[in-house]
Amino acid sequence: MLSLPSTLTHDQAQACLQQLQASLAQLPAGAAVQIDASGLAVFDSSALAVLLGCRRAAMAAGRPLQMRGLSAPVLSLARLYGVDGLLQTAG
């Protein structure tokens, strides 16, 4: 399972996305990608960009993706931007 940091704002977004994409690429072929967002405490809309970037990378690799631990504030921001339907959640 890949995890988001506790702080994910514009300043951390690019490095975080690159790290997650590199980790995703190292998963065994066909393995599902699970992203744990339960530790995410400080964020802005850049966190959504990171999550959507991971979604694109997983789709391009033909891997299923599940997001875990998305807090109510993150989901609320995703609804505000109209991308909540793109973030598949589990648990």
PDB file of C-alpha atoms in Angstrom:
ATOM      1  CA  MET A   1       0.000   0.000   0.000  1.00  0.00           C
ATOM      2  CA  LEU A   2       1.238   3.454  -0.907  1.00  0.00           C
ATOM      3  CA  SER A   3       0.713   6.222   1.650  1.00  0.00           C
ATOM      4  CA  LEU A   4       0.215   9.948   1.399  1.00  0.00           C
ATOM      5  CA  PRO A   5       2.235  12.182   3.717  1.00  0.00           C
ATOM      6  CA  SER A   6       0.604  14.125   6.549  1.00  0.00           C
ATOM      7  CA  THR A   7       1.103  17.395   4.645  1.00  0.00           C
ATOM      8  CA  LEU A   8       0.359  17.607   0.938  1.00  0.00           C
ATOM      9  CA  THR A   9       0.141  21.116  -0.441  1.00  0.00           C
ATOM     10  CA  HIS A  10       1.435  22.770  -3.580  1.00  0.00           C
ATOM     11  CA  ASP A  11       4.987  22.773  -2.170  1.00  0.00           C
ATOM     12  CA  GLN A  12       5.066  18.955  -1.779  1.00  0.00           C
ATOM     13  CA  ALA A  13       2.794  17.886  -4.641  1.00  0.00           C
ATOM     14  CA  GLN A  14       5.273  17.337  -7.470  1.00  0.00           C
ATOM     15  CA  ALA A  15       7.773  15.383  -5.371  1.00  0.00           C
ATOM     16  CA  CYS A  16       4.987  13.333  -3.789  1.00  0.00           C
ATOM     17  CA  LEU A  17       3.468  12.440  -7.153  1.00  0.00           C
ATOM     18  CA  GLN A  18       6.857  11.439  -8.548  1.00  0.00           C
ATOM     19  CA  GLN A  19       7.537   9.243  -5.526  1.00  0.00           C
ATOM     20  CA  LEU A  20       4.118   7.574  -5.720  1.00  0.00           C
ATOM     21  CA  GLN A  21       4.461   6.982  -9.464  1.00  0.00           C
ATOM     22  CA  ALA A  22       7.905   5.420  -8.953  1.00  0.00           C
ATOM     23  CA  SER A  23       6.512   3.165  -6.215  1.00  0.00           C
ATOM     24  CA  LEU A  24       3.571   2.222  -8.412  1.00  0.00           C
ATOM     25  CA  ALA A  25       5.938   1.230 -11.213  1.00  0.00           C
ATOM     26  CA  GLN A  26       7.743  -1.168  -8.861  1.00  0.00           C
ATOM     27  CA  LEU A  27       4.619  -3.127  -7.939  1.00  0.00           C
ATOM     28  CA  PRO A  28       4.282  -6.618  -9.417  1.00  0.00           C
ATOM     29  CA  ALA A  29       2.555  -6.730 -12.806  1.00  0.00           C
ATOM     30  CA  GLY A  30      -1.209  -6.622 -12.510  1.00  0.00           C
ATOM     31  CA  ALA A  31      -1.141  -5.821  -8.794  1.00  0.00           C
ATOM     32  CA  ALA A  32      -3.848  -3.499  -7.528  1.00  0.00           C
ATOM     33  CA  VAL A  33      -2.720  -0.076  -6.387  1.00  0.00           C
ATOM     34  CA  GLN A  34      -3.929   0.979  -2.957  1.00  0.00           C
ATOM     35  CA  ILE A  35      -3.305   4.475  -1.680  1.00  0.00           C
ATOM     36  CA  ASP A  36      -3.732   5.200   2.013  1.00  0.00           C
ATOM     37  CA  ALA A  37      -4.738   8.805   2.692  1.00  0.00           C
ATOM     38  CA  SER A  38      -5.574   8.312   6.377  1.00  0.00           C
ATOM     39  CA  GLY A  39      -2.500  10.253   7.511  1.00  0.00           C
ATOM     40  CA  LEU A  40      -3.297  13.284   5.361  1.00  0.00           C
ATOM     41  CA  ALA A  41      -3.945  16.177   7.735  1.00  0.00           C
ATOM     42  CA  VAL A  42      -2.827  19.373   5.989  1.00  0.00           C
ATOM     43  CA  PHE A  43      -3.716  19.668   2.305  1.00  0.00           C
ATOM     44  CA  ASP A  44      -4.962  21.884  -0.466  1.00  0.00           C
ATOM     45  CA  SER A  45      -6.310  21.187  -3.933  1.00  0.00           C
ATOM     46  CA  SER A  46      -2.857  19.964  -4.962  1.00  0.00           C
ATOM     47  CA  ALA A  47      -3.606  16.780  -3.014  1.00  0.00           C
ATOM     48  CA  LEU A  48      -6.433  16.100  -5.470  1.00  0.00           C
ATOM     49  CA  ALA A  49      -4.026  16.612  -8.352  1.00  0.00           C
ATOM     50  CA  VAL A  50      -1.686  14.033  -6.819  1.00  0.00           C
ATOM     51  CA  LEU A  51      -4.510  11.527  -6.337  1.00  0.00           C
ATOM     52  CA  LEU A  52      -5.718  12.042  -9.904  1.00  0.00           C
ATOM     53  CA  GLY A  53      -2.152  11.712 -11.183  1.00  0.00           C
ATOM     54  CA  CYS A  54      -1.885   8.366  -9.408  1.00  0.00           C
ATOM     55  CA  ARG A  55      -5.195   7.346 -10.932  1.00  0.00           C
ATOM     56  CA  ARG A  56      -3.927   8.191 -14.418  1.00  0.00           C
ATOM     57  CA  ALA A  57      -0.691   6.252 -13.826  1.00  0.00           C
ATOM     58  CA  ALA A  58      -2.590   3.215 -12.534  1.00  0.00           C
ATOM     59  CA  MET A  59      -4.985   3.291 -15.478  1.00  0.00           C
ATOM     60  CA  ALA A  60      -2.118   3.622 -17.946  1.00  0.00           C
ATOM     61  CA  ALA A  61      -0.517   0.537 -16.372  1.00  0.00           C
ATOM     62  CA  GLY A  62      -3.822  -1.351 -16.468  1.00  0.00           C
ATOM     63  CA  ARG A  63      -3.982  -1.608 -12.681  1.00  0.00           C
ATOM     64  CA  PRO A  64      -7.033  -1.237 -10.470  1.00  0.00           C
ATOM     65  CA  LEU A  65      -6.770   1.599  -7.968  1.00  0.00           C
ATOM     66  CA  GLN A  66      -8.390   2.055  -4.588  1.00  0.00           C
ATOM     67  CA  MET A  67      -8.082   4.979  -2.229  1.00  0.00           C
ATOM     68  CA  ARG A  68      -8.342   4.272   1.482  1.00  0.00           C
ATOM     69  CA  GLY A  69      -8.790   6.638   4.370  1.00  0.00           C
ATOM     70  CA  LEU A  70     -10.014   9.685   2.480  1.00  0.00           C
ATOM     71  CA  SER A  71     -11.280  12.034   5.173  1.00  0.00           C
ATOM     72  CA  ALA A  72     -14.542  13.941   4.963  1.00  0.00           C
ATOM     73  CA  PRO A  73     -12.692  17.225   4.229  1.00  0.00           C
ATOM     74  CA  VAL A  74     -10.773  15.618   1.335  1.00  0.00           C
ATOM     75  CA  LEU A  75     -13.972  14.131  -0.080  1.00  0.00           C
ATOM     76  CA  SER A  76     -15.722  17.477   0.346  1.00  0.00           C
ATOM     77  CA  LEU A  77     -12.973  19.224  -1.609  1.00  0.00           C
ATOM     78  CA  ALA A  78     -13.195  16.536  -4.301  1.00  0.00           C
ATOM     79  CA  ARG A  79     -16.967  17.138  -4.542  1.00  0.00           C
ATOM     80  CA  LEU A  80     -16.380  20.869  -4.776  1.00  0.00           C
ATOM     81  CA  TYR A  81     -14.065  20.323  -7.752  1.00  0.00           C
ATOM     82  CA  GLY A  82     -16.379  17.699  -9.272  1.00  0.00           C
ATOM     83  CA  VAL A  83     -13.829  14.878  -9.148  1.00  0.00           C
ATOM     84  CA  ASP A  84     -15.255  12.810  -6.294  1.00  0.00           C
ATOM     85  CA  GLY A  85     -16.555  10.198  -8.739  1.00  0.00           C
ATOM     86  CA  LEU A  86     -13.025   9.640 -10.007  1.00  0.00           C
ATOM     87  CA  LEU A  87     -11.664   8.716  -6.595  1.00  0.00           C
ATOM     88  CA  GLN A  88     -12.656   5.132  -5.925  1.00  0.00           C
ATOM     89  CA  THR A  89     -12.639   4.548  -2.220  1.00  0.00           C
ATOM     90  CA  ALA A  90     -12.419   1.463  -0.097  1.00  0.00           C
ATOM     91  CA  GLY A  91     -12.772   1.325   3.652  1.00  0.00           C
TER      92      GLY A  91
END
